[in-house]
Amino acid sequence: MTTHEGPPGYRELLVKQAIRDAHSRYCRAMDRRDEAAAAAIWHADGTADYGDIFKGSGAGFAAWVTETHLNFDRHSHQISNVLVEVAPSGEEAVSEAYITVALWTVPDVMGSVTQVTSRGRYLDHWTRRDEGWAIIERHFVEDFTTSQQLSADEVFPASRISRRDPDDPSYAFFSRVR
């Protein structure tokens, strides 16, 4: 990140925006099953603690969840209520971000799906290194998870434009400015 001089608090705002952008890129990576983009939110030595779900490296989690999501037909991740505290040094920060994920199983022979909805929080410790801001330590706090059976007449066909891979139209759209 380039050092910018500006009014008081300017550098802190840049840090907070970088962290919010990283969270958004992570959600996109989860929904597109983009393992490399998901792993990029962590430093190479970053850790991920998802309780009973997964404990290990950030890259290990990205690989595990990419594989696990093969069992789901659709998923949607959202981040909200992102609170970021930047250390006085400006070189590290912590954040709490509320997350919601909705996952649909592959339809059964009758066209029914199970929707799994999980809500929780990411507690992240961020540091800035030469490659930029990334997570050194994440703890996922699950607040609650529900499962709901949806019959075929409750399931509307998902857009075939939406993809769970780099053929999703968002990749071409963002390439316009790269």
Coordinates of N, CA, C and O in Angstrom, one line a residue:
M1 N 0.9 -1.2 0.0 CA 0.0 0.0 0.0 C 0.9 1.2 0.0 O 1.8 1.3 0.8
T2 N 0.6 2.1 -0.9 CA 1.4 3.4 -0.9 C 1.0 4.2 0.3 O -0.1 4.3 0.7
T3 N 2.0 4.9 0.9 CA 1.8 5.8 2.0 C 1.2 7.1 1.4 O 1.8 7.6 0.5
H4 N 0.1 7.5 2.0 CA -0.6 8.7 1.6 C -0.6 9.7 2.8 O -0.9 9.3 3.9
E5 N -0.3 10.9 2.5 CA -0.5 11.9 3.5 C -1.9 12.5 3.3 O -2.3 12.6 2.1
G6 N -2.5 12.9 4.3 CA -3.8 13.5 4.1 C -4.3 13.9 5.5 O -3.5 14.0 6.5
P7 N -5.6 14.2 5.6 CA -6.1 14.7 6.8 C -6.0 13.6 7.9 O -5.9 12.4 7.6
P8 N -6.2 14.0 9.2 CA -6.1 13.0 10.3 C -7.1 11.9 10.0 O -8.3 12.1 9.6
G9 N -6.7 10.6 10.2 CA -7.6 9.5 10.0 C -7.6 8.9 8.6 O -8.2 7.9 8.3
Y10 N -6.9 9.6 7.7 CA -7.0 9.2 6.3 C -6.3 7.8 6.1 O -6.9 6.9 5.4
R11 N -5.2 7.6 6.7 CA -4.5 6.3 6.5 C -5.4 5.2 7.2 O -5.5 4.1 6.6
E12 N -6.0 5.5 8.3 CA -6.9 4.5 8.9 C -8.0 4.1 8.0 O -8.4 2.9 7.9
L13 N -8.6 5.1 7.3 CA -9.7 4.8 6.4 C -9.2 3.9 5.3 O -10.0 3.0 4.8
L14 N -8.0 4.2 4.8 CA -7.5 3.3 3.7 C -7.3 1.9 4.2 O -7.6 0.9 3.4
V15 N -6.8 1.7 5.4 CA -6.7 0.3 5.9 C -8.1 -0.3 6.1 O -8.2 -1.5 5.6
K16 N -9.0 0.4 6.6 CA -10.3 -0.2 6.8 C -11.0 -0.6 5.5 O -11.6 -1.6 5.3
Q17 N -10.8 0.2 4.4 CA -11.3 -0.1 3.1 C -10.6 -1.3 2.5 O -11.3 -2.1 1.9
A18 N -9.3 -1.4 2.7 CA -8.6 -2.5 2.2 C -9.1 -3.8 2.8 O -9.3 -4.8 2.1
I19 N -9.4 -3.8 4.1 CA -9.9 -5.0 4.8 C -11.3 -5.3 4.3 O -11.7 -6.5 4.1
R20 N -12.2 -4.3 4.2 CA -13.5 -4.6 3.7 C -13.5 -5.1 2.3 O -14.3 -6.0 1.9
D21 N -12.6 -4.6 1.4 CA -12.5 -5.1 0.1 C -12.0 -6.6 0.1 O -12.5 -7.4 -0.7
A22 N -11.1 -6.9 1.0 CA -10.6 -8.3 1.1 C -11.7 -9.2 1.5 O -11.9 -10.3 0.9
H23 N -12.6 -8.8 2.4 CA -13.7 -9.6 2.8 C -14.6 -9.8 1.6 O -15.1 -11.0 1.4
S24 N -14.9 -8.8 0.8 CA -15.8 -8.9 -0.3 C -15.2 -9.9 -1.4 O -15.9 -10.7 -2.0
R25 N -13.9 -9.8 -1.6 CA -13.2 -10.7 -2.5 C -13.3 -12.1 -2.0 O -13.5 -13.1 -2.8
Y26 N -13.2 -12.3 -0.7 CA -13.3 -13.6 -0.2 C -14.7 -14.2 -0.4 O -14.8 -15.4 -0.8
C27 N -15.7 -13.5 -0.2 CA -17.1 -14.0 -0.4 C -17.3 -14.4 -1.9 O -17.8 -15.4 -2.2
R28 N -16.8 -13.5 -2.7 CA -16.9 -13.8 -4.2 C -16.1 -15.1 -4.5 O -16.6 -16.0 -5.2
A29 N -14.9 -15.3 -3.9 CA -14.1 -16.5 -4.1 C -14.9 -17.7 -3.6 O -14.9 -18.8 -4.3
M30 N -15.5 -17.6 -2.5 CA -16.3 -18.8 -2.0 C -17.4 -19.1 -2.9 O -17.6 -20.3 -3.2
D31 N -18.2 -18.2 -3.4 CA -19.3 -18.4 -4.3 C -18.9 -18.9 -5.6 O -19.6 -19.6 -6.3
R32 N -17.7 -18.5 -6.1 CA -17.2 -19.0 -7.4 C -16.3 -20.2 -7.3 O -15.8 -20.7 -8.3
R33 N -16.1 -20.7 -6.1 CA -15.2 -21.8 -5.8 C -13.8 -21.5 -6.4 O -13.3 -22.3 -7.1
D34 N -13.3 -20.3 -6.2 CA -12.0 -19.9 -6.7 C -11.0 -20.0 -5.5 O -10.8 -19.1 -4.7
E35 N -10.4 -21.2 -5.5 CA -9.5 -21.5 -4.4 C -8.3 -20.5 -4.2 O -8.0 -20.1 -3.1
A36 N -7.7 -20.1 -5.3 CA -6.6 -19.2 -5.3 C -7.0 -17.9 -4.7 O -6.3 -17.3 -3.8
A37 N -8.1 -17.4 -5.1 CA -8.6 -16.1 -4.6 C -9.0 -16.2 -3.2 O -8.8 -15.2 -2.4
A38 N -9.6 -17.3 -2.8 CA -10.0 -17.5 -1.4 C -8.7 -17.6 -0.5 O -8.7 -16.9 0.6
A39 N -7.7 -18.3 -0.9 CA -6.5 -18.4 -0.2 C -5.7 -17.0 0.0 O -5.0 -16.8 0.9
A40 N -5.9 -16.2 -1.0 CA -5.2 -14.9 -1.1 C -5.6 -13.9 0.1 O -4.9 -13.0 0.4
I41 N -6.7 -14.2 0.8 CA -7.1 -13.4 1.9 C -6.1 -13.6 3.1 O -6.0 -12.7 4.0
W42 N -5.4 -14.7 3.1 CA -4.5 -15.0 4.2 C -3.0 -14.8 3.8 O -2.7 -15.0 2.6
H43 N -2.2 -14.4 4.7 CA -0.7 -14.5 4.5 C -0.4 -16.0 4.3 O -1.1 -16.9 4.8
A44 N 0.8 -16.3 3.7 CA 1.2 -17.7 3.6 C 1.2 -18.5 4.9 O 0.9 -19.7 4.9
D45 N 1.6 -17.8 6.0 CA 1.6 -18.5 7.3 C 0.4 -18.2 8.1 O 0.3 -18.5 9.3
G46 N -0.7 -17.7 7.5 CA -1.9 -17.4 8.2 C -2.7 -18.7 8.6 O -2.6 -19.7 7.9
T47 N -3.4 -18.6 9.7 CA -4.2 -19.8 10.2 C -5.7 -19.5 10.1 O -6.1 -18.4 10.2
A48 N -6.4 -20.6 10.1 CA -7.9 -20.6 10.0 C -8.4 -21.5 11.1 O -8.1 -22.7 11.0
D49 N -9.2 -21.0 12.0 CA -9.8 -21.9 13.1 C -11.3 -21.7 12.9 O -11.9 -20.7 13.3
Y50 N -11.9 -22.8 12.4 CA -13.3 -22.8 12.2 C -13.9 -23.8 13.2 O -14.9 -24.5 12.9
G51 N -13.3 -23.9 14.4 CA -13.9 -24.8 15.4 C -13.8 -26.3 14.9 O -12.8 -26.7 14.4
D52 N -15.0 -26.9 15.1 CA -15.1 -28.4 14.7 C -15.0 -28.6 13.2 O -14.9 -29.7 12.8
I53 N -15.2 -27.5 12.4 CA -15.3 -27.6 11.0 C -13.9 -27.8 10.4 O -13.6 -28.7 9.6
F54 N -12.9 -27.0 10.8 CA -11.6 -27.0 10.2 C -10.6 -26.2 11.1 O -11.0 -25.1 11.6
K55 N -9.4 -26.7 11.3 CA -8.3 -26.0 11.9 C -7.0 -26.3 11.1 O -6.7 -27.4 10.8
G56 N -6.4 -25.2 10.7 CA -5.2 -25.4 9.9 C -4.8 -24.1 9.2 O -5.1 -23.0 9.7
S57 N -4.1 -24.2 8.1 CA -3.6 -23.0 7.4 C -4.8 -22.3 6.6 O -5.8 -23.0 6.3
G58 N -4.6 -21.1 6.3 CA -5.6 -20.4 5.5 C -5.7 -21.0 4.1 O -6.8 -21.3 3.6
A59 N -4.6 -21.3 3.5 CA -4.6 -22.0 2.2 C -5.2 -23.4 2.3 O -6.0 -23.8 1.4
G60 N -5.0 -24.1 3.4 CA -5.6 -25.4 3.6 C -7.1 -25.3 3.7 O -7.8 -26.1 3.2
F61 N -7.6 -24.2 4.4 CA -9.0 -24.0 4.5 C -9.6 -23.8 3.1 O -10.6 -24.3 2.7
A62 N -8.9 -22.9 2.3 CA -9.4 -22.6 1.0 C -9.5 -23.8 0.1 O -10.5 -24.0 -0.6
A63 N -8.6 -24.7 0.2 CA -8.6 -26.0 -0.5 C -9.7 -26.9 0.0 O -10.5 -27.5 -0.8
W64 N -9.8 -27.0 1.3 CA -10.9 -27.9 1.9 C -12.3 -27.4 1.5 O -13.1 -28.2 1.1
V65 N -12.5 -26.1 1.6 CA -13.9 -25.6 1.4 C -14.2 -25.6 -0.1 O -15.4 -25.9 -0.5
T66 N -13.2 -25.4 -1.0 CA -13.5 -25.5 -2.4 C -13.9 -26.9 -2.8 O -14.9 -27.1 -3.5
E67 N -13.3 -27.9 -2.2 CA -13.7 -29.3 -2.4 C -15.0 -29.6 -1.8 O -15.9 -30.2 -2.4
T68 N -15.2 -29.2 -0.6 CA -16.5 -29.4 0.1 C -17.7 -28.8 -0.6 O -18.8 -29.4 -0.7
H69 N -17.5 -27.7 -1.2 CA -18.6 -27.0 -1.9 C -19.0 -27.7 -3.2 O -20.0 -27.3 -3.8
L70 N -18.3 -28.7 -3.6 CA -18.7 -29.5 -4.7 C -20.0 -30.2 -4.4 O -20.8 -30.5 -5.3
N71 N -20.3 -30.4 -3.2 CA -21.5 -31.1 -2.7 C -22.7 -30.2 -2.7 O -23.8 -30.7 -2.4
F72 N -22.5 -28.9 -3.1 CA -23.7 -28.0 -3.1 C -23.9 -27.4 -4.5 O -22.9 -27.2 -5.2
D73 N -25.1 -27.3 -4.8 CA -25.5 -26.7 -6.2 C -25.4 -25.2 -6.2 O -25.0 -24.7 -7.3
R74 N -25.7 -24.6 -5.2 CA -25.7 -23.1 -5.1 C -25.2 -22.7 -3.7 O -25.5 -23.3 -2.7
H75 N -24.6 -21.5 -3.7 CA -24.2 -20.9 -2.4 C -24.1 -19.4 -2.5 O -23.8 -18.9 -3.6
S76 N -24.3 -18.7 -1.4 CA -24.3 -17.3 -1.4 C -23.7 -16.8 -0.1 O -24.3 -17.2 1.0
H77 N -22.6 -16.1 -0.1 CA -22.0 -15.6 1.1 C -22.1 -14.1 1.2 O -21.9 -13.4 0.2
Q78 N -22.4 -13.6 2.4 CA -22.5 -12.1 2.6 C -21.7 -11.8 3.8 O -21.7 -12.5 4.8
I79 N -21.1 -10.6 3.8 CA -20.4 -10.0 4.9 C -21.1 -8.7 5.2 O -21.5 -7.9 4.3
S80 N -21.3 -8.5 6.5 CA -21.9 -7.2 6.9 C -21.4 -6.8 8.3 O -20.6 -7.6 8.9
N81 N -21.7 -5.6 8.8 CA -21.3 -5.1 10.1 C -19.8 -5.4 10.3 O -19.5 -6.0 11.3
V82 N -19.0 -4.9 9.4 CA -17.6 -5.0 9.6 C -17.0 -3.9 10.5 O -17.1 -2.8 10.2
L83 N -16.5 -4.4 11.6 CA -15.9 -3.4 12.5 C -14.4 -3.7 12.5 O -13.9 -4.8 12.7
V84 N -13.6 -2.6 12.2 CA -12.1 -2.7 12.1 C -11.5 -1.8 13.1 O -11.9 -0.6 13.1
E85 N -10.5 -2.3 13.8 CA -9.7 -1.5 14.7 C -8.3 -1.5 14.2 O -7.7 -2.6 14.1
V86 N -7.7 -0.4 13.9 CA -6.3 -0.3 13.4 C -5.4 0.0 14.5 O -5.7 0.9 15.3
A87 N -4.3 -0.7 14.6 CA -3.3 -0.5 15.7 C -2.7 0.9 15.4 O -2.6 1.4 14.3
P88 N -2.2 1.6 16.5 CA -1.5 2.9 16.3 C -0.4 2.9 15.3 O -0.1 3.8 14.6
S89 N 0.3 1.7 15.1 CA 1.4 1.6 14.2 C 0.9 1.7 12.7 O 1.7 2.0 11.8
G90 N -0.4 1.3 12.5 CA -0.9 1.3 11.2 C -0.5 0.0 10.4 O -0.8 -0.1 9.2
E91 N 0.2 -0.9 11.1 CA 0.7 -2.1 10.4 C -0.1 -3.4 10.7 O 0.2 -4.4 10.2
E92 N -1.0 -3.3 11.7 CA -1.9 -4.4 12.0 C -3.2 -3.9 12.4 O -3.4 -2.7 12.7
A93 N -4.2 -4.8 12.3 CA -5.6 -4.5 12.6 C -6.3 -5.7 13.0 O -5.8 -6.9 12.8
V94 N -7.4 -5.6 13.7 CA -8.3 -6.7 14.0 C -9.7 -6.3 13.5 O -10.0 -5.1 13.4
S95 N -10.5 -7.3 13.1 CA -11.8 -7.0 12.6 C -12.8 -8.1 13.1 O -12.4 -9.2 13.4
E96 N -14.0 -7.7 13.2 CA -15.1 -8.6 13.4 C -16.1 -8.4 12.3 O -16.5 -7.2 12.1
A97 N -16.4 -9.4 11.5 CA -17.4 -9.3 10.4 C -18.4 -10.3 10.5 O -18.2 -11.5 10.7
Y98 N -19.7 -9.9 10.5 CA -20.8 -10.8 10.5 C -21.0 -11.5 9.1 O -20.9 -10.8 8.1
I99 N -21.2 -12.8 9.1 CA -21.4 -13.5 7.9 C -22.7 -14.3 7.8 O -23.2 -14.7 8.9
T100 N -23.2 -14.4 6.7 CA -24.3 -15.3 6.4 C -24.0 -16.1 5.2 O -23.5 -15.5 4.2
V101 N -24.2 -17.3 5.2 CA -24.0 -18.2 4.0 C -25.2 -19.1 3.9 O -25.7 -19.6 4.9
A102 N -25.7 -19.1 2.7 CA -26.8 -20.0 2.4 C -26.3 -21.0 1.3 O -25.8 -20.6 0.3
L103 N -26.5 -22.3 1.6 CA -26.1 -23.3 0.7 C -27.2 -24.2 0.2 O -28.1 -24.5 1.1
W104 N -27.3 -24.5 -1.0 CA -28.3 -25.5 -1.5 C -27.7 -26.8 -1.9 O -26.7 -26.7 -2.7
T105 N -28.2 -27.9 -1.5 CA -27.7 -29.2 -1.9 C -28.1 -29.4 -3.4 O -28.9 -28.6 -3.9
V106 N -27.4 -30.3 -4.0 CA -27.8 -30.7 -5.4 C -29.2 -31.2 -5.3 O -29.6 -32.0 -4.4
P107 N -30.1 -30.8 -6.2 CA -31.5 -31.3 -6.2 C -31.6 -32.9 -6.2 O -30.8 -33.5 -6.9
D108 N -32.5 -33.4 -5.4 CA -32.7 -34.9 -5.4 C -33.6 -35.2 -6.7 O -33.9 -34.3 -7.5
V109 N -33.9 -36.5 -6.8 CA -34.7 -36.9 -8.0 C -36.1 -36.3 -8.1 O -36.6 -36.2 -9.2
M110 N -36.6 -35.8 -7.0 CA -37.9 -35.1 -7.0 C -37.7 -33.6 -7.2 O -38.7 -32.8 -7.2
G111 N -36.5 -33.1 -7.3 CA -36.2 -31.7 -7.5 C -36.1 -30.9 -6.2 O -36.0 -29.6 -6.2
S112 N -36.2 -31.5 -5.0 CA -36.1 -30.9 -3.7 C -34.7 -30.6 -3.4 O -33.8 -31.3 -3.8
V113 N -34.4 -29.6 -2.6 CA -33.1 -29.3 -2.1 C -33.2 -29.0 -0.6 O -34.2 -28.7 0.0
T114 N -32.1 -29.2 0.1 CA -31.9 -28.8 1.4 C -31.1 -27.5 1.5 O -30.1 -27.4 0.8
Q115 N -31.7 -26.5 2.1 CA -31.0 -25.2 2.3 C -30.4 -25.2 3.7 O -31.1 -25.3 4.7
V116 N -29.0 -25.0 3.7 CA -28.3 -24.8 5.0 C -28.0 -23.4 5.1 O -27.3 -22.8 4.2
T117 N -28.4 -22.7 6.1 CA -28.1 -21.3 6.4 C -27.3 -21.2 7.7 O -27.7 -21.7 8.7
S118 N -26.1 -20.6 7.6 CA -25.3 -20.4 8.7 C -25.0 -18.9 8.9 O -24.8 -18.2 8.0
R119 N -25.0 -18.5 10.2 CA -24.7 -17.1 10.5 C -23.6 -17.2 11.6 O -23.7 -18.0 12.5
G120 N -22.7 -16.3 11.5 CA -21.6 -16.3 12.4 C -20.8 -15.0 12.2 O -21.2 -14.1 11.6
R121 N -19.5 -15.1 12.8 CA -18.6 -13.9 12.7 C -17.2 -14.4 12.5 O -16.8 -15.4 13.0
Y122 N -16.5 -13.6 11.6 CA -15.1 -13.8 11.5 C -14.4 -12.8 12.4 O -14.6 -11.6 12.3
L123 N -13.5 -13.4 13.2 CA -12.6 -12.5 14.1 C -11.3 -12.7 13.4 O -10.7 -13.8 13.5
D124 N -10.8 -11.6 12.8 CA -9.6 -11.7 12.0 C -8.5 -10.8 12.6 O -8.8 -9.6 13.0
H125 N -7.3 -11.3 12.6 CA -6.1 -10.4 12.9 C -5.4 -10.2 11.6 O -4.9 -11.2 10.9
W126 N -5.2 -9.0 11.2 CA -4.6 -8.6 9.9 C -3.3 -8.0 10.1 O -3.1 -7.3 11.1
T127 N -2.4 -8.2 9.2 CA -1.1 -7.5 9.2 C -0.8 -7.1 7.7 O -1.3 -7.7 6.8
R128 N 0.0 -6.0 7.7 CA 0.4 -5.5 6.4 C 1.8 -5.9 6.1 O 2.7 -5.6 7.0
R129 N 2.0 -6.5 5.0 CA 3.4 -6.9 4.6 C 3.6 -6.4 3.2 O 2.8 -5.7 2.7
D130 N 4.7 -6.8 2.6 CA 5.0 -6.3 1.3 C 3.9 -6.6 0.3 O 3.6 -5.8 -0.6
E131 N 3.3 -7.7 0.4 CA 2.2 -8.1 -0.5 C 0.9 -7.5 -0.2 O -0.1 -7.6 -0.9
G132 N 0.8 -6.7 0.9 CA -0.4 -6.0 1.3 C -1.0 -6.6 2.5 O -0.4 -7.3 3.3
W133 N -2.3 -6.2 2.7 CA -3.0 -6.6 3.9 C -3.6 -8.0 3.7 O -4.2 -8.3 2.7
A134 N -3.4 -8.8 4.8 CA -3.9 -10.2 4.7 C -4.1 -10.7 6.2 O -3.5 -10.1 7.1
I135 N -4.8 -11.8 6.3 CA -5.0 -12.4 7.6 C -3.9 -13.2 8.1 O -3.4 -14.0 7.3
I136 N -3.5 -13.0 9.3 CA -2.5 -13.9 10.0 C -3.2 -14.9 10.9 O -2.7 -16.0 11.1
E137 N -4.4 -14.6 11.3 CA -5.2 -15.5 12.2 C -6.7 -15.2 12.1 O -7.1 -14.0 12.2
R138 N -7.4 -16.2 11.8 CA -8.9 -16.1 11.8 C -9.5 -17.1 12.7 O -9.1 -18.3 12.8
H139 N -10.5 -16.6 13.5 CA -11.4 -17.5 14.3 C -12.8 -17.3 13.8 O -13.3 -16.1 13.7
F140 N -13.5 -18.3 13.4 CA -14.9 -18.3 13.0 C -15.7 -18.6 14.2 O -15.5 -19.6 14.9
V141 N -16.7 -17.7 14.6 CA -17.6 -18.0 15.7 C -19.0 -18.2 15.0 O -19.5 -17.3 14.4
E142 N -19.4 -19.4 15.2 CA -20.7 -19.8 14.6 C -21.8 -19.4 15.6 O -21.8 -19.8 16.8
D143 N -22.7 -18.5 15.2 CA -23.8 -18.1 16.0 C -25.0 -19.1 15.9 O -25.6 -19.5 17.0
F144 N -25.4 -19.5 14.7 CA -26.4 -20.5 14.6 C -26.4 -21.0 13.1 O -26.1 -20.3 12.2
T145 N -26.9 -22.2 13.0 CA -27.1 -22.8 11.6 C -28.4 -23.5 11.6 O -28.8 -24.2 12.6
T146 N -29.1 -23.3 10.5 CA -30.4 -24.0 10.3 C -30.4 -24.8 9.0 O -29.6 -24.5 8.1
S147 N -31.3 -25.8 8.9 CA -31.4 -26.6 7.7 C -32.9 -26.6 7.4 O -33.7 -26.8 8.3
Q148 N -33.2 -26.4 6.1 CA -34.6 -26.4 5.7 C -34.8 -27.2 4.4 O -34.0 -27.0 3.5
Q149 N -35.7 -28.1 4.4 CA -36.1 -28.8 3.2 C -37.0 -28.0 2.3 O -38.0 -27.4 2.8
L150 N -36.6 -27.8 1.1 CA -37.4 -27.1 0.1 C -37.9 -28.0 -1.0 O -37.1 -28.7 -1.6
S151 N -39.2 -28.1 -1.1 CA -39.8 -29.0 -2.2 C -39.5 -28.4 -3.5 O -39.2 -27.2 -3.7
A152 N -39.7 -29.2 -4.6 CA -39.4 -28.8 -5.9 C -40.2 -27.5 -6.3 O -39.8 -26.6 -7.0
D153 N -41.5 -27.4 -5.8 CA -42.3 -26.2 -6.1 C -41.9 -25.0 -5.4 O -42.4 -23.9 -5.7
E154 N -41.0 -25.1 -4.4 CA -40.5 -24.0 -3.7 C -39.1 -23.5 -4.2 O -38.6 -22.5 -3.8
V155 N -38.6 -24.3 -5.1 CA -37.2 -24.0 -5.7 C -37.4 -23.5 -7.1 O -37.9 -24.1 -7.9
F156 N -37.0 -22.2 -7.2 CA -37.0 -21.6 -8.5 C -35.7 -21.9 -9.3 O -34.7 -21.8 -8.6
P157 N -35.8 -22.2 -10.5 CA -34.5 -22.5 -11.2 C -33.6 -21.3 -11.1 O -33.9 -20.2 -11.4
A158 N -32.3 -21.6 -10.7 CA -31.3 -20.6 -10.7 C -30.9 -20.2 -12.1 O -31.0 -21.0 -13.0
S159 N -30.5 -19.0 -12.2 CA -30.1 -18.5 -13.5 C -28.9 -19.3 -14.0 O -28.0 -19.6 -13.2
R160 N -28.9 -19.7 -15.2 CA -27.8 -20.4 -15.8 C -26.7 -19.5 -16.1 O -25.6 -19.9 -16.5
I161 N -26.9 -18.2 -16.0 CA -25.8 -17.2 -16.2 C -24.9 -17.3 -15.0 O -23.7 -17.2 -15.2
S162 N -25.4 -17.4 -13.8 CA -24.6 -17.5 -12.6 C -23.8 -18.8 -12.6 O -24.4 -19.9 -12.9
R163 N -22.5 -18.7 -12.4 CA -21.7 -19.8 -12.4 C -20.9 -19.9 -11.1 O -20.7 -18.9 -10.5
R164 N -20.4 -21.1 -10.8 CA -19.6 -21.3 -9.6 C -18.1 -21.5 -10.0 O -17.4 -22.3 -9.4
D165 N -17.7 -20.8 -11.0 CA -16.3 -20.9 -11.5 C -15.9 -19.7 -12.2 O -16.8 -18.7 -12.3
P166 N -14.7 -19.6 -12.8 CA -14.3 -18.3 -13.4 C -15.1 -18.0 -14.7 O -14.8 -17.0 -15.3
D167 N -16.0 -18.9 -15.1 CA -16.9 -18.5 -16.3 C -18.1 -17.6 -15.9 O -18.8 -17.2 -16.7
D168 N -18.2 -17.4 -14.6 CA -19.2 -16.4 -14.1 C -19.0 -15.1 -14.8 O -17.8 -14.7 -15.0
P169 N -20.0 -14.4 -15.2 CA -19.9 -13.1 -15.9 C -19.1 -12.1 -15.1 O -18.6 -11.1 -15.7
S170 N -19.0 -12.2 -13.8 CA -18.3 -11.2 -13.0 C -16.8 -11.1 -13.4 O -16.2 -10.0 -13.3
Y171 N -16.2 -12.2 -13.7 CA -14.8 -12.2 -14.1 C -14.6 -11.4 -15.3 O -13.6 -10.5 -15.3
A172 N -15.4 -11.6 -16.3 CA -15.2 -10.8 -17.6 C -15.5 -9.3 -17.3 O -14.8 -8.4 -17.8
F173 N -16.5 -9.0 -16.4 CA -16.9 -7.7 -16.1 C -15.7 -6.9 -15.4 O -15.4 -5.8 -15.8
F174 N -15.1 -7.6 -14.4 CA -14.0 -6.9 -13.7 C -12.7 -6.8 -14.6 O -11.9 -6.0 -14.4
S175 N -12.6 -7.7 -15.6 CA -11.4 -7.6 -16.4 C -11.4 -6.4 -17.3 O -10.4 -6.0 -17.8
R176 N -12.5 -5.7 -17.4 CA -12.6 -4.5 -18.2 C -11.7 -3.4 -17.7 O -11.3 -2.5 -18.4
V177 N -11.4 -3.4 -16.4 CA -10.6 -2.3 -15.8 C -9.2 -2.8 -15.4 O -8.5 -2.1 -14.7
R178 N -8.9 -4.0 -15.8 CA -7.5 -4.6 -15.4 C -6.6 -4.4 -16.5 O -6.8 -4.4 -17.6

